[in-house]
XYZ file of C-alpha atoms in Angstrom:
687
model
C 26.887 -23.027 38.870
C 28.784 -20.627 36.619
C 27.579 -20.173 33.087
C 30.785 -19.862 31.086
C 31.633 -20.676 27.500
C 34.799 -19.797 25.672
C 35.483 -19.702 21.971
C 37.887 -18.245 19.449
C 35.802 -15.940 17.307
C 36.772 -15.299 13.691
C 34.370 -13.407 11.448
C 32.533 -15.991 9.353
C 32.844 -13.921 6.206
C 36.668 -14.038 6.458
C 36.640 -17.806 6.848
C 34.258 -18.123 3.911
C 36.429 -15.956 1.671
C 39.519 -17.989 2.572
C 37.817 -21.280 1.868
C 35.902 -20.412 -1.259
C 38.784 -18.574 -2.936
C 41.238 -21.279 -1.996
C 43.626 -18.906 -0.206
C 43.933 -21.422 2.608
C 45.522 -24.365 0.819
C 44.795 -26.591 3.822
C 41.040 -25.993 3.306
C 40.587 -26.005 7.087
C 41.614 -29.689 6.989
C 38.039 -30.631 6.099
C 36.391 -29.191 9.197
C 33.018 -27.499 8.573
C 32.657 -23.723 8.805
C 29.592 -21.546 9.212
C 27.597 -20.725 6.094
C 25.003 -18.698 8.040
C 25.750 -15.176 6.817
C 24.704 -13.177 3.754
C 21.503 -14.965 2.797
C 18.510 -13.320 1.161
C 14.934 -14.286 1.973
C 11.399 -13.821 0.757
C 8.064 -15.414 1.578
C 5.949 -16.259 -1.403
C 3.016 -14.359 0.137
C 5.174 -11.241 0.427
C 5.839 -11.090 -3.318
C 3.246 -9.955 -5.818
C 0.757 -12.480 -7.115
C 2.254 -12.159 -10.611
C 5.839 -12.742 -9.525
C 5.845 -15.887 -7.421
C 8.935 -17.480 -8.982
C 12.183 -16.248 -7.397
C 13.703 -15.385 -10.771
C 10.895 -12.896 -11.330
C 11.131 -11.203 -7.924
C 12.947 -7.848 -8.017
C 16.127 -7.739 -5.951
C 14.820 -4.967 -3.711
C 12.094 -7.269 -2.391
C 14.562 -9.777 -0.996
C 15.411 -9.318 2.683
C 19.002 -9.667 3.923
C 19.031 -12.308 6.683
C 21.379 -14.372 8.811
C 20.704 -17.931 9.898
C 19.136 -19.359 12.023
C 16.045 -17.666 10.615
C 12.285 -17.976 10.883
C 10.095 -17.302 7.878
C 7.467 -15.524 10.007
C 7.745 -13.554 13.231
C 4.889 -15.107 15.158
C 3.058 -13.480 18.094
C 4.123 -14.587 21.574
C 0.726 -16.250 21.909
C -0.286 -17.834 18.617
C -4.044 -17.415 18.932
C -4.690 -18.464 15.360
C -2.960 -20.868 13.064
C 0.801 -20.464 12.735
C 2.055 -19.309 9.344
C 2.453 -22.043 6.754
C 3.431 -21.644 3.146
C 6.342 -21.392 0.742
C 9.426 -19.287 1.270
C 12.776 -18.924 -0.487
C 16.370 -18.415 0.599
C 19.254 -17.616 -1.714
C 22.971 -17.004 -1.410
C 25.720 -16.365 -3.955
C 29.389 -17.253 -3.682
C 32.382 -17.663 -5.939
C 33.974 -21.107 -6.186
C 37.691 -20.813 -6.897
C 39.150 -22.933 -9.692
C 41.377 -24.675 -7.126
C 38.279 -26.296 -5.627
C 37.665 -28.274 -8.801
C 39.645 -31.189 -7.384
C 38.054 -30.997 -3.938
C 34.729 -32.075 -2.521
C 32.457 -29.117 -1.724
C 29.200 -29.642 0.151
C 26.638 -28.008 2.431
C 25.258 -29.483 5.652
C 21.812 -28.188 6.654
C 21.165 -28.848 10.365
C 17.422 -28.340 9.952
C 14.940 -26.853 7.470
C 11.170 -26.912 7.926
C 10.084 -29.155 6.377
C 10.035 -29.875 2.633
C 13.248 -28.482 1.135
C 14.285 -28.316 -2.517
C 17.856 -27.173 -3.188
C 18.803 -25.500 -6.469
C 22.285 -24.663 -7.713
C 22.471 -22.127 -10.511
C 18.809 -22.695 -11.303
C 18.904 -26.491 -11.463
C 17.341 -28.698 -8.790
C 20.059 -30.872 -7.215
C 18.535 -32.186 -3.975
C 15.266 -32.632 -2.087
C 14.783 -33.461 1.583
C 11.604 -33.940 3.594
C 11.499 -33.750 7.374
C 12.194 -30.676 9.448
C 14.141 -31.938 12.449
C 17.225 -33.735 11.128
C 20.189 -32.683 8.975
C 20.863 -33.338 5.313
C 24.026 -33.234 3.219
C 24.113 -31.647 -0.245
C 27.160 -32.419 -2.404
C 27.850 -29.497 -4.757
C 31.086 -30.840 -6.229
C 29.932 -31.919 -9.667
C 27.529 -29.019 -10.235
C 29.545 -25.958 -9.252
C 30.775 -23.473 -11.855
C 34.399 -23.120 -10.813
C 35.909 -19.699 -11.248
C 32.437 -18.141 -11.388
C 29.635 -16.955 -9.143
C 27.216 -19.653 -7.995
C 23.749 -19.240 -6.525
C 22.289 -21.537 -3.896
C 18.493 -21.345 -3.838
C 16.380 -23.104 -1.213
C 12.634 -23.544 -1.558
C 10.947 -24.391 1.745
C 7.360 -25.534 2.180
C 6.085 -26.053 5.740
C 2.447 -26.647 4.869
C 0.730 -29.587 6.518
C 1.646 -32.922 4.990
C 0.469 -36.224 6.521
C 3.457 -37.990 4.920
C 6.032 -35.942 6.852
C 6.291 -36.616 10.621
C 4.801 -35.420 12.911
C 2.138 -35.434 10.180
C -0.839 -34.475 12.307
C -2.783 -31.384 11.139
C -1.855 -28.301 13.147
C -5.448 -27.824 14.286
C -5.113 -31.012 16.344
C -1.407 -30.922 17.201
C -0.140 -30.245 20.725
C 2.785 -28.144 19.482
C 3.769 -26.002 16.497
C 6.601 -26.703 14.080
C 7.155 -23.204 12.681
C 9.218 -22.421 9.587
C 12.418 -21.420 7.879
C 16.101 -22.328 7.750
C 15.926 -22.355 11.512
C 19.196 -24.152 12.255
C 22.785 -23.700 11.112
C 24.122 -24.355 7.639
C 27.775 -25.360 7.288
C 30.176 -25.368 4.359
C 32.399 -28.432 4.007
C 35.441 -28.533 1.709
C 37.434 -31.752 1.702
C 39.997 -33.698 -0.235
C 38.459 -36.165 -2.690
C 39.832 -38.839 -0.349
C 38.062 -38.063 2.902
C 36.218 -39.142 6.007
C 32.575 -38.950 5.018
C 30.099 -36.702 6.750
C 27.695 -38.547 9.046
C 24.775 -37.733 6.706
C 26.716 -38.212 3.465
C 26.604 -41.982 3.124
C 23.304 -43.837 2.930
C 24.642 -47.134 4.221
C 24.425 -48.986 7.512
C 25.835 -46.698 10.269
C 25.950 -43.839 7.779
C 29.102 -41.820 7.323
C 31.507 -40.171 9.695
C 32.850 -41.541 12.954
C 31.080 -43.796 15.428
C 32.577 -44.601 18.825
C 32.001 -47.198 21.507
C 33.591 -48.343 24.757
C 34.439 -51.585 26.512
C 36.291 -52.662 29.640
C 35.560 -49.289 31.211
C 36.807 -48.654 34.737
C 38.497 -45.824 36.592
C 41.807 -47.543 35.820
C 41.482 -47.919 32.051
C 39.055 -47.993 29.133
C 39.118 -49.127 25.533
C 37.692 -46.695 22.982
C 36.405 -48.221 19.740
C 36.580 -45.898 16.721
C 35.047 -46.672 13.345
C 35.213 -44.216 10.442
C 33.819 -44.425 6.910
C 36.370 -43.267 4.308
C 35.546 -42.582 0.670
C 37.740 -42.070 -2.386
C 35.975 -39.808 -4.864
C 39.167 -39.293 -6.850
C 39.640 -40.793 -10.314
C 42.857 -42.565 -9.330
C 43.819 -45.001 -6.542
C 44.955 -43.250 -3.359
C 47.322 -44.382 -0.618
C 46.862 -43.172 2.944
C 46.897 -44.044 6.601
C 44.600 -42.938 9.419
C 45.317 -41.829 12.971
C 43.079 -41.247 15.964
C 44.222 -39.032 18.830
C 42.250 -38.494 22.027
C 42.715 -35.162 23.827
C 41.601 -34.348 27.360
C 40.073 -31.047 28.480
C 43.533 -29.504 28.894
C 44.501 -30.383 25.330
C 46.836 -33.227 26.273
C 46.960 -36.288 24.027
C 46.037 -39.274 26.209
C 45.773 -42.002 23.564
C 46.878 -42.487 19.953
C 46.206 -45.210 17.387
C 47.370 -45.409 13.762
C 46.774 -47.710 10.824
C 49.296 -49.043 8.356
C 49.408 -47.525 4.880
C 46.500 -48.693 2.747
C 45.130 -48.047 -0.728
C 41.631 -47.329 -1.996
C 40.382 -47.617 -5.563
C 38.419 -44.819 -7.253
C 34.832 -44.775 -5.991
C 35.631 -47.145 -3.135
C 34.115 -46.694 0.315
C 35.589 -48.442 3.347
C 34.889 -48.535 7.073
C 38.101 -48.471 9.100
C 38.021 -49.497 12.746
C 40.630 -49.363 15.470
C 40.891 -49.350 19.263
C 42.618 -47.037 21.737
C 43.417 -47.730 25.380
C 43.057 -44.863 27.834
C 44.787 -45.118 31.205
C 42.947 -43.646 34.196
C 40.148 -42.135 32.112
C 38.057 -39.249 33.411
C 34.641 -40.882 33.206
C 31.584 -38.912 32.110
C 28.664 -38.698 34.525
C 25.965 -36.121 35.330
C 28.011 -34.871 38.293
C 31.344 -34.908 36.436
C 30.652 -34.456 32.717
C 34.191 -34.891 31.366
C 34.458 -34.372 27.605
C 37.264 -35.676 25.406
C 38.045 -34.524 21.869
C 38.686 -37.320 19.385
C 40.679 -36.160 16.350
C 40.543 -38.505 13.354
C 42.984 -37.633 10.556
C 43.924 -38.997 7.137
C 47.550 -38.696 6.027
C 48.664 -38.953 2.416
C 52.090 -38.133 1.029
C 53.258 -37.152 4.530
C 50.636 -34.486 5.064
C 47.211 -34.223 6.659
C 44.552 -34.173 3.967
C 41.414 -34.554 6.114
C 40.357 -34.220 9.733
C 37.223 -34.996 11.704
C 36.672 -33.909 15.320
C 34.258 -35.763 17.605
C 33.418 -34.911 21.214
C 32.933 -38.000 23.341
C 32.445 -38.953 26.973
C 33.784 -42.252 28.261
C 31.115 -43.983 30.320
C 28.946 -47.070 30.621
C 25.155 -47.082 30.803
C 23.082 -49.910 32.236
C 19.337 -49.835 32.895
C 17.528 -52.729 34.600
C 14.217 -53.133 36.397
C 16.079 -54.275 39.531
C 18.867 -51.681 39.719
C 17.470 -48.755 37.735
C 20.015 -46.565 35.951
C 23.697 -47.269 36.490
C 26.337 -45.003 34.979
C 29.853 -46.368 35.314
C 28.369 -48.972 37.635
C 27.000 -46.375 40.053
C 23.259 -45.820 40.639
C 21.968 -42.459 39.405
C 18.598 -41.140 40.657
C 16.862 -39.461 37.717
C 14.836 -36.274 38.116
C 13.818 -34.880 34.771
C 11.709 -32.608 32.653
C 10.430 -32.253 29.080
C 11.383 -29.465 26.696
C 9.870 -27.932 23.583
C 12.474 -25.940 21.663
C 10.283 -23.003 20.582
C 11.017 -19.434 21.650
C 8.717 -16.383 21.588
C 8.414 -14.722 18.184
C 11.308 -16.748 16.718
C 9.580 -20.120 16.652
C 12.369 -22.665 16.337
C 15.097 -20.270 15.151
C 17.143 -20.293 18.359
C 20.814 -19.432 18.293
C 23.331 -21.934 19.654
C 23.713 -19.757 22.753
C 19.939 -19.703 23.334
C 19.898 -23.504 23.136
C 22.767 -23.607 25.630
C 20.912 -21.255 27.955
C 17.836 -23.504 27.923
C 19.980 -26.470 28.919
C 21.661 -24.378 31.608
C 18.281 -23.408 33.068
C 17.202 -27.059 33.090
C 20.320 -28.011 35.056
C 20.023 -24.983 37.332
C 16.436 -26.006 38.162
C 17.794 -29.222 39.658
C 17.085 -31.623 36.787
C 19.637 -34.116 35.521
C 17.472 -35.438 32.682
C 15.505 -34.028 29.742
C 13.230 -35.657 27.201
C 13.328 -33.983 23.778
C 9.592 -33.961 23.332
C 8.526 -34.738 20.681
C 11.300 -34.519 18.058
C 15.108 -34.370 17.736
C 16.373 -31.016 18.932
C 19.305 -28.868 17.864
C 22.863 -30.260 17.998
C 23.819 -27.233 20.116
C 21.278 -28.269 22.759
C 22.728 -31.782 22.962
C 26.259 -30.339 23.090
C 25.148 -28.299 26.089
C 23.644 -31.389 27.737
C 27.000 -33.136 27.257
C 28.826 -30.246 28.915
C 26.370 -29.740 31.769
C 25.739 -33.384 32.645
C 22.087 -33.597 31.573
C 20.909 -37.073 30.577
C 18.785 -37.154 27.409
C 15.956 -39.256 26.012
C 16.114 -38.570 22.272
C 12.758 -38.690 20.486
C 11.612 -39.055 16.882
C 8.920 -36.652 15.592
C 5.407 -37.734 16.448
C 2.358 -37.287 18.673
C -1.016 -39.056 18.515
C -0.802 -39.716 14.786
C 0.258 -42.459 12.413
C 0.036 -42.036 8.673
C 0.286 -44.194 5.593
C 3.208 -46.258 4.349
C 5.128 -43.138 3.280
C 4.749 -41.646 6.757
C 5.953 -44.891 8.328
C 8.961 -45.071 6.027
C 9.786 -41.507 7.018
C 9.564 -42.433 10.721
C 12.027 -45.267 10.197
C 14.331 -42.885 8.344
C 14.009 -40.340 11.170
C 15.011 -43.034 13.657
C 18.019 -44.020 11.580
C 19.179 -40.437 11.047
C 18.640 -39.474 14.687
C 20.866 -42.373 15.771
C 23.565 -41.426 13.279
C 23.550 -37.746 14.180
C 23.536 -38.174 17.971
C 25.275 -41.506 18.608
C 28.463 -39.991 20.051
C 26.758 -37.731 22.601
C 27.504 -39.095 26.099
C 24.340 -37.418 27.401
C 21.992 -39.536 25.253
C 21.053 -42.694 27.171
C 17.628 -43.572 25.707
C 16.151 -43.516 22.214
C 12.398 -42.948 21.973
C 12.037 -44.802 18.673
C 8.275 -44.659 19.019
C 5.488 -42.253 18.058
C 4.355 -40.673 21.295
C 0.840 -41.619 22.462
C 0.141 -43.330 19.147
C -1.236 -46.837 18.755
C 1.327 -48.522 16.505
C 1.193 -51.947 14.865
C 3.617 -54.397 16.405
C 5.586 -54.921 13.177
C 6.068 -51.178 12.739
C 7.238 -50.706 16.323
C 9.588 -53.667 15.931
C 11.079 -52.070 12.810
C 11.748 -48.847 14.721
C 13.294 -50.824 17.599
C 15.503 -52.878 15.285
C 16.649 -49.761 13.434
C 18.181 -48.450 16.664
C 19.899 -51.788 17.302
C 21.283 -51.895 13.756
C 22.572 -48.323 13.817
C 24.129 -48.504 17.296
C 26.109 -51.774 17.355
C 28.473 -50.690 20.149
C 25.822 -50.489 22.850
C 24.095 -47.491 24.442
C 21.087 -48.457 22.313
C 18.219 -48.647 24.815
C 14.919 -48.104 23.012
C 11.935 -46.539 24.761
C 8.217 -46.568 24.021
C 4.950 -45.674 25.706
C 3.629 -49.037 24.440
C 4.790 -51.899 26.642
C 5.467 -54.287 23.755
C 8.794 -54.310 21.923
C 11.186 -51.869 23.556
C 13.857 -51.912 26.232
C 12.278 -49.317 28.518
C 8.594 -48.649 29.160
C 7.942 -44.884 29.329
C 4.269 -44.208 30.107
C 2.942 -40.872 31.224
C 1.459 -40.850 34.714
C -2.019 -40.226 33.318
C -1.850 -43.353 31.155
C -2.809 -45.266 34.304
C -5.659 -44.604 36.724
C -5.572 -43.027 40.181
C -4.840 -43.597 42.952
C -2.202 -46.215 42.075
C -1.085 -44.917 38.673
C 2.130 -46.919 37.969
C 3.046 -47.750 41.567
C 1.912 -51.354 41.077
C 3.474 -51.904 37.651
C 4.515 -55.560 37.498
C 5.929 -55.773 33.992
C 9.406 -57.034 33.280
C 10.812 -53.889 31.712
C 12.458 -50.959 33.490
C 9.830 -48.225 33.787
C 10.343 -44.472 33.523
C 7.509 -41.942 33.981
C 7.984 -39.764 30.902
C 5.310 -37.155 31.762
C 3.519 -36.188 34.954
C 2.008 -33.247 36.778
C -0.164 -31.776 34.046
C -2.881 -33.870 32.452
C -3.952 -35.753 35.567
C -4.809 -32.337 37.078
C -6.420 -31.025 33.921
C -9.295 -33.228 32.838
C -9.899 -35.764 35.586
C -7.810 -38.404 33.834
C -9.829 -38.014 30.640
C -7.241 -39.769 28.507
C -6.480 -38.567 25.007
C -9.846 -37.077 24.059
C -8.776 -33.525 24.836
C -11.171 -31.670 22.558
C -14.189 -33.085 24.425
C -13.056 -31.279 27.576
C -12.362 -27.849 26.097
C -14.728 -25.960 28.453
C -13.339 -27.129 31.785
C -13.545 -24.782 34.733
C -10.256 -23.186 35.858
C -9.920 -25.403 38.919
C -9.945 -28.462 36.662
C -6.854 -27.337 34.742
C -4.954 -26.167 37.775
C -1.473 -27.221 36.660
C -1.791 -24.870 33.704
C -1.039 -21.558 35.339
C 0.494 -18.512 33.700
C 2.800 -16.363 35.807
C -0.030 -13.810 35.789
C -2.227 -16.247 37.759
C -0.847 -14.853 41.004
C 0.341 -16.627 44.122
C -2.700 -18.861 44.556
C -2.518 -20.326 41.053
C 1.263 -20.705 41.110
C 1.143 -22.401 44.507
C -1.514 -24.795 43.199
C 0.721 -25.702 40.265
C 3.724 -26.198 42.559
C 1.686 -28.430 44.851
C 0.498 -30.533 41.897
C 4.085 -31.168 40.851
C 5.098 -31.904 44.439
C 2.245 -34.335 44.989
C 2.740 -36.257 41.739
C 6.552 -36.371 41.947
C 6.381 -37.590 45.543
C 3.797 -40.190 44.482
C 5.956 -41.414 41.577
C 8.754 -42.154 44.038
C 6.614 -44.806 45.754
C 6.660 -47.008 42.675
C 9.159 -49.045 40.653
C 10.066 -46.255 38.172
C 13.783 -45.437 38.115
C 12.993 -41.796 37.351
C 10.430 -39.318 36.074
C 10.160 -36.228 33.882
C 7.620 -33.528 34.630
C 5.477 -31.874 31.981
C 7.251 -29.503 31.510
C 10.104 -26.979 31.621
C 8.852 -24.049 29.489
C 5.379 -22.893 28.440
C 4.727 -23.257 24.709
C 2.198 -22.695 21.925
C 0.100 -25.478 20.435
C -2.092 -25.934 17.420
C -5.392 -27.142 18.828
C -5.838 -24.440 21.490
C -5.881 -20.639 21.308
C -3.859 -20.189 24.490
C -0.383 -21.068 25.678
C 0.126 -24.468 27.281
C 1.109 -23.089 30.660
C 2.145 -26.072 32.764
C 5.795 -25.074 32.384
C 7.760 -24.338 35.542
C 9.078 -21.325 33.607
C 7.032 -19.205 31.255
C 7.633 -18.990 27.517
C 10.146 -16.171 28.105
C 12.101 -18.425 30.525
C 11.024 -16.528 33.656
C 10.484 -18.779 36.695
C 7.214 -19.695 38.372
C 7.011 -20.947 41.959
C 7.321 -24.532 40.695
C 10.800 -23.775 39.418
C 11.895 -23.020 42.967
C 10.256 -26.178 44.290
C 12.367 -28.283 41.924
C 15.509 -26.257 42.494
C 15.123 -26.796 46.230
C 15.172 -30.593 45.699
C 18.802 -30.450 44.583
C 21.879 -29.728 46.683
C 23.732 -28.085 43.791
C 23.150 -24.593 45.216
C 21.759 -22.996 48.371
C 18.033 -22.337 47.939
C 15.611 -20.410 50.123
C 12.586 -18.981 48.295
C 9.397 -17.472 49.714
C 6.570 -18.515 47.386
C 4.473 -15.447 48.121
C 4.033 -11.868 46.945
C 3.149 -10.896 50.545
C -0.434 -10.085 49.678
C -3.519 -11.276 51.604
C -3.967 -15.052 51.480
C -7.208 -16.781 52.514
C -5.484 -19.178 54.917
C -2.631 -16.909 56.107
C -0.151 -19.532 54.919
C 3.377 -18.790 53.695
C 5.259 -21.526 51.869
C 9.044 -21.561 51.591
C 10.995 -23.814 49.217
C 14.440 -24.548 50.585
C 17.085 -27.253 50.822
C 17.981 -26.066 54.317
C 17.149 -28.231 57.329
C 15.554 -25.337 59.264
C 13.930 -22.076 58.154
C 13.280 -18.964 60.251
C 10.511 -16.659 59.004
C 10.288 -12.990 59.987
C 7.573 -10.451 59.204
C 8.723 -6.844 59.483
C 11.694 -8.106 61.546
C 9.389 -9.875 64.012
C 9.832 -13.618 64.385
C 6.950 -15.669 62.960
C 8.427 -19.120 63.576
C 11.524 -21.257 63.384
C 10.704 -24.736 62.143
C 11.667 -27.785 60.132
C 10.180 -28.988 56.842
C 6.630 -30.231 56.372
C 5.864 -33.845 57.279
C 2.816 -35.331 55.548
C 1.983 -37.992 52.911
C 2.973 -35.594 50.108
C 6.494 -35.026 51.429
C 7.764 -38.397 52.655
C 9.747 -39.225 49.492
C 11.164 -35.757 48.856
C 14.813 -34.934 49.574
C 13.788 -31.466 50.769
C 10.097 -30.934 51.613
C 8.718 -27.387 51.640
C 8.261 -25.344 54.825
C 4.726 -24.088 55.512
C 4.213 -21.269 58.016
C 0.952 -19.896 59.424
C 0.884 -16.183 60.187
C -1.320 -14.340 62.676
C -3.464 -12.465 60.206
C -2.077 -10.298 57.420
C 0.142 -7.231 57.546
C 1.845 -5.349 54.758
C 5.604 -5.024 54.764
C 8.445 -7.485 54.372
C 8.694 -11.243 54.780
C 12.190 -12.598 55.313
C 13.186 -16.261 55.355
C 16.558 -17.457 56.631
C 17.574 -21.006 55.787
C 19.836 -22.810 58.238
C 21.890 -25.934 57.719
C 23.369 -27.476 60.874
C 22.678 -24.216 62.682
C 24.548 -21.997 60.208
C 22.931 -19.431 57.949
C 22.626 -21.050 54.551
C 20.474 -18.826 52.306
C 18.229 -15.773 52.709
C 15.267 -14.470 50.726
C 12.814 -11.639 51.321
C 9.700 -10.275 49.599
C 8.027 -6.914 50.096
C 4.374 -6.053 49.586
C 4.013 -4.426 46.146
C 3.217 -0.735 46.051
C 0.569 0.959 43.888
């Protein structure tokens, strides 16, 4: 798999100057541009105790920063409590007089987690919740022809009203700080297609798409866009939708007749487009189309919205499992926390893409966004790479008061609106993970998804087998030895977590703090890379055993816990059951999973060629035969292991027994149908 991304790069400051000063009379046709550069930042604890208001802080104390940004550089291993507190961001810009008759707004992709926005010293907006975007309309408050200052006050201190809500001392992950996602500037005509987060009405703003009558011969694309006239006079216009393929060719066009909107009117405009011989999106062939929605007035384009879509159908049943475009898709997945060492959540778009790339490279075609909505750039990458997604609202083992529950419903609504056009998203975890929820509350979350996604692709998922479309328990939510193999419920079942907890505390359930002093062998899936070959092999075997066992049952797929190591609030050490460490370096388990896919040739010796108590050498490979040499002497030529822990695996490991131990080099040659397929060697480390 080749990791390749192309883009036309224009310095953001040039774009900003053009837009703010009005030199570009087309105003970029309404498309958002980056507003990430030239911010200033200060933490309240880094100012003096007498000067805690930003207006009283001397200019030299403000730090020049670029977004995404974290308010505190955390240690790689957060042994104490992560930083929480108040911080400030500010940015100045000049709004040209020509913008007076335009709409000017900012879109914040994510800010942790209680944000107050000021313009020229006056509060104009407040948003709570750190994982979803918010739209701030500046139009009526800007000083045109003058400098304007945007000031953002962020407070990420614990708050039981803001999901995930649970105090950090008992939380299984950290939520960090700062303006940690992108901010975009939007300048539009007063008559415009609304931003997805702009309108607080059913379906929100922007464009929503759907599909019907999909086949390899043709498909109908449904397009619905919310248009708003903020002008003080009636406006006449028509709308067009054009669908472009990957080569930039227009493959379908639909236009409306001329229509008129009154001042202050908001209208949803729907139309259909027929595509002949569509390139259907699937994990193996993730074809992306670009939908361009434009508004024309007085024979010119006054607004444009671009939406990436994938034409496909999704069907999930207990009898057939997952069908995409009518074809069965075996699901092998993982879970991902979005944190990165030192930076917390402040990953660049490219770092988010790289995480998705590593997930696909490891052989997974599915990821669960545990336990919160993740960056738009990550979902874009999943679209491009063919990774199926279970999208999750913020929450873990906690339910708060009525304000918390209202916020969870709002999170569900906003998650659906933000991510509804991503072809990769096939399930919506509109449920607080591992939290006992009242039936009426869970039903409200479920119905919110149905209301916001009227064109299908609205499967809800919950770990509670009550009101949801798909039951998603963790393996440890049932008891050994059967776990979920004898599940007889009526819903499709997906194992959302496995491979960690059932090897950690003897199926102790959720009472983790009671088992804090377990011996190392009782937490054997939690192995740092520094654990050495024995620990890493134990972790790999745990994943092999549990994944193989899951395949006996009725589940249509599973997701291991998890892809990358991460920090958590209730423990002083890293949660180390990732198949890659927190720096994205692979453990042996990574190569076990990669060997289960046929996407690339794999032959990996899971050994450092140091003394082993049983003189065993394990090789992970998707070859049909492996030859092992030690110091160029043949050890054995053999097929894969055959035992109860391999019978359901596409490519079982190869286990060799050596005649004692010798230093030097081990070399494994993988063969497929007698031909050399892949080679790997390891050499005994020196002093």
